[in-house]
XYZ file of C-alpha atoms in Angstrom:
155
model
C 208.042 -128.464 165.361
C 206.955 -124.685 166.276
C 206.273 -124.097 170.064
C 204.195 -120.700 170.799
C 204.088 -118.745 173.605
C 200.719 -118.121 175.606
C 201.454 -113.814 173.756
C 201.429 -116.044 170.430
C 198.504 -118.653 170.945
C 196.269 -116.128 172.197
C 197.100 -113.752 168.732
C 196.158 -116.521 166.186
C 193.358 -117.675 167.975
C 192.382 -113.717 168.168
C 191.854 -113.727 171.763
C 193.388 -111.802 174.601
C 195.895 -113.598 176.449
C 194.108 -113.022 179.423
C 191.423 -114.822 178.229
C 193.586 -117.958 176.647
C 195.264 -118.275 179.886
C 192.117 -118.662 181.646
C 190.921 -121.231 178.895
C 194.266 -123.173 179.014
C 193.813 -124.040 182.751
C 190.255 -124.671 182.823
C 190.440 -127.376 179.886
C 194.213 -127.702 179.924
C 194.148 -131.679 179.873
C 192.943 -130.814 176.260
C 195.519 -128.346 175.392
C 199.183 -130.085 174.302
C 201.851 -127.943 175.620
C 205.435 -128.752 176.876
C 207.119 -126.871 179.825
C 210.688 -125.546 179.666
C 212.105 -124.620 183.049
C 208.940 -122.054 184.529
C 208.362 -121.328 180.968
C 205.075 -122.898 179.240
C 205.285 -123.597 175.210
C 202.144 -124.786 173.047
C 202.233 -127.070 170.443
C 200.472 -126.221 167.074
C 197.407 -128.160 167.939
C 196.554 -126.404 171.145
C 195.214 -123.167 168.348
C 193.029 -125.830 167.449
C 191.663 -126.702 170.631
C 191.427 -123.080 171.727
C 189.493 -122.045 168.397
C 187.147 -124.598 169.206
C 186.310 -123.875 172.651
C 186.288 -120.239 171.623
C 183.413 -121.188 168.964
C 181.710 -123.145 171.716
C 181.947 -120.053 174.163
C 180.388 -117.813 171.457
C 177.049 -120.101 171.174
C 177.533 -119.990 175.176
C 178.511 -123.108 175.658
C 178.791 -124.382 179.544
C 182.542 -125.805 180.201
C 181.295 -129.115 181.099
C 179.594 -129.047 177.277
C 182.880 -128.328 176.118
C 185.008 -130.551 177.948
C 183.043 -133.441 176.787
C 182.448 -132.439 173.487
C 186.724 -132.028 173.542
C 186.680 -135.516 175.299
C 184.440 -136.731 171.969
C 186.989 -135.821 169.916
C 184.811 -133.517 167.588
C 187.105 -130.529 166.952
C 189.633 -131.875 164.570
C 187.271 -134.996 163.202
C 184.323 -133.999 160.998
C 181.920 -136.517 161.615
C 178.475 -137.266 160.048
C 176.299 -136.259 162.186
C 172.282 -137.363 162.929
C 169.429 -135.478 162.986
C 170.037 -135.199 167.056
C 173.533 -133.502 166.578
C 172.639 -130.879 164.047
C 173.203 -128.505 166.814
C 177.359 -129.803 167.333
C 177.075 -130.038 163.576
C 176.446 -126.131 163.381
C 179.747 -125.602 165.885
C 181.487 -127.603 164.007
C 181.075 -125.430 160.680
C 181.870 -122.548 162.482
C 184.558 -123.856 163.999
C 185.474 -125.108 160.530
C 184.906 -121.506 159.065
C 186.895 -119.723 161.813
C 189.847 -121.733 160.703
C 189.734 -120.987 157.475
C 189.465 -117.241 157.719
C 192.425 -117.331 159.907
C 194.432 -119.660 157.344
C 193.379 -116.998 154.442
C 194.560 -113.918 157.005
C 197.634 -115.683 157.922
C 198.066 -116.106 153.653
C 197.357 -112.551 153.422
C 199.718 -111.408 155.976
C 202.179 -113.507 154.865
C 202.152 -111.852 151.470
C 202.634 -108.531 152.602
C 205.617 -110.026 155.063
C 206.918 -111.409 151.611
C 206.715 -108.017 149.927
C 208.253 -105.955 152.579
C 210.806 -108.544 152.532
C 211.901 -108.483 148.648
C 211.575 -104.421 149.091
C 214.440 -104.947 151.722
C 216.157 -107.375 149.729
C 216.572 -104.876 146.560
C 217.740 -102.043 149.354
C 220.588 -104.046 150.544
C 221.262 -105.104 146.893
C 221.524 -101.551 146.483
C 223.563 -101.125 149.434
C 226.131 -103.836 147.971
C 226.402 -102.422 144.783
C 227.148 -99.056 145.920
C 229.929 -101.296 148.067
C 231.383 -102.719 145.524
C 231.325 -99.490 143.544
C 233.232 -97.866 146.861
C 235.851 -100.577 147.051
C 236.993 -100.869 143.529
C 237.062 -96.970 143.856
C 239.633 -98.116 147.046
C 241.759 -100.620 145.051
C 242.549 -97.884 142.289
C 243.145 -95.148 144.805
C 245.779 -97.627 146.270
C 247.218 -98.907 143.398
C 247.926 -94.884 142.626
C 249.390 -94.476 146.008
C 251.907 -97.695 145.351
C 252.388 -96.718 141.780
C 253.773 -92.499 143.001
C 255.334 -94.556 146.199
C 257.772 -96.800 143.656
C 258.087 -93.471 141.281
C 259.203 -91.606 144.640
C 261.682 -94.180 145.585
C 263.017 -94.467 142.296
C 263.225 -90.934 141.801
């Protein structure tokens, strides 16, 4: 299990941490975290919870609305909805949408981590080559040296 920092939470959910912090304590029987020494750690679900009340702050959303609508259950459930919640319906599929552009950017970024990654990989593949190349170089140069020792000892 991955815990995240407040620095963390707040950069996935693409808000400042200012702003997360202030979220986290007004609905923070909603957000799952676990607390190590004066240290506070979030669980994976709490970027759930905090997209979701950031989609609810967008269509300006009071925090009451939210908390119950949290209390309801609706952010990770998708639930059919009557004619009379069309409006949570429409929150919910942005909600929905928010996630996946931030699944698709966190794809994309991990791509480009992946890339950089096998670039550094054929560096230090490099690096060991020329290594090798260096210490076999060594092992001659002292095989020489013992080779004119014994001939100087002999001679």
């Amino acid at each position: 299990m991955e815990l995240l920092n407040l620095q963390g939470l707040s950069h996935i959910v693409g808000i400042p941490p200012s702003t997360a912090a202030a979220w986290i304590k007004e609905f923070n029987m909603y957000v799952p975290k676990v607390q190590d020494e004066e240290d506070n750690y979030y669980l994976p679900e709490a970027i759930d919870v905090l997209k979701f009340i950031k989609v609810c702050k967008s269509k300006h959303y009071k925090q009451h609305d939210i908390a119950e609508r949290l209390a309801n259950g609706h952010f990770p459930i998708i639930v059919e909805c009557s004619t009379k919640d069309t409006h949570k319906e429409e929150v919910d599929q942005e909600y929905y949408n928010e996630n996946i552009r931030t699944i698709m950017q966190t794809l994309g970024l991990t791509v480009a981590n992946i890339a950089k990654l096998e670039q550094s990989f054929q560096v230090l593949k490099q690096k060991q080559s020329e290594q090798i190349q260096e210490i076999n170089k060594m092992k001659k140069q002292m095989e020489w040296l013992q080779r004119n020792q014994k001939n100087d000892e002999i001679n």
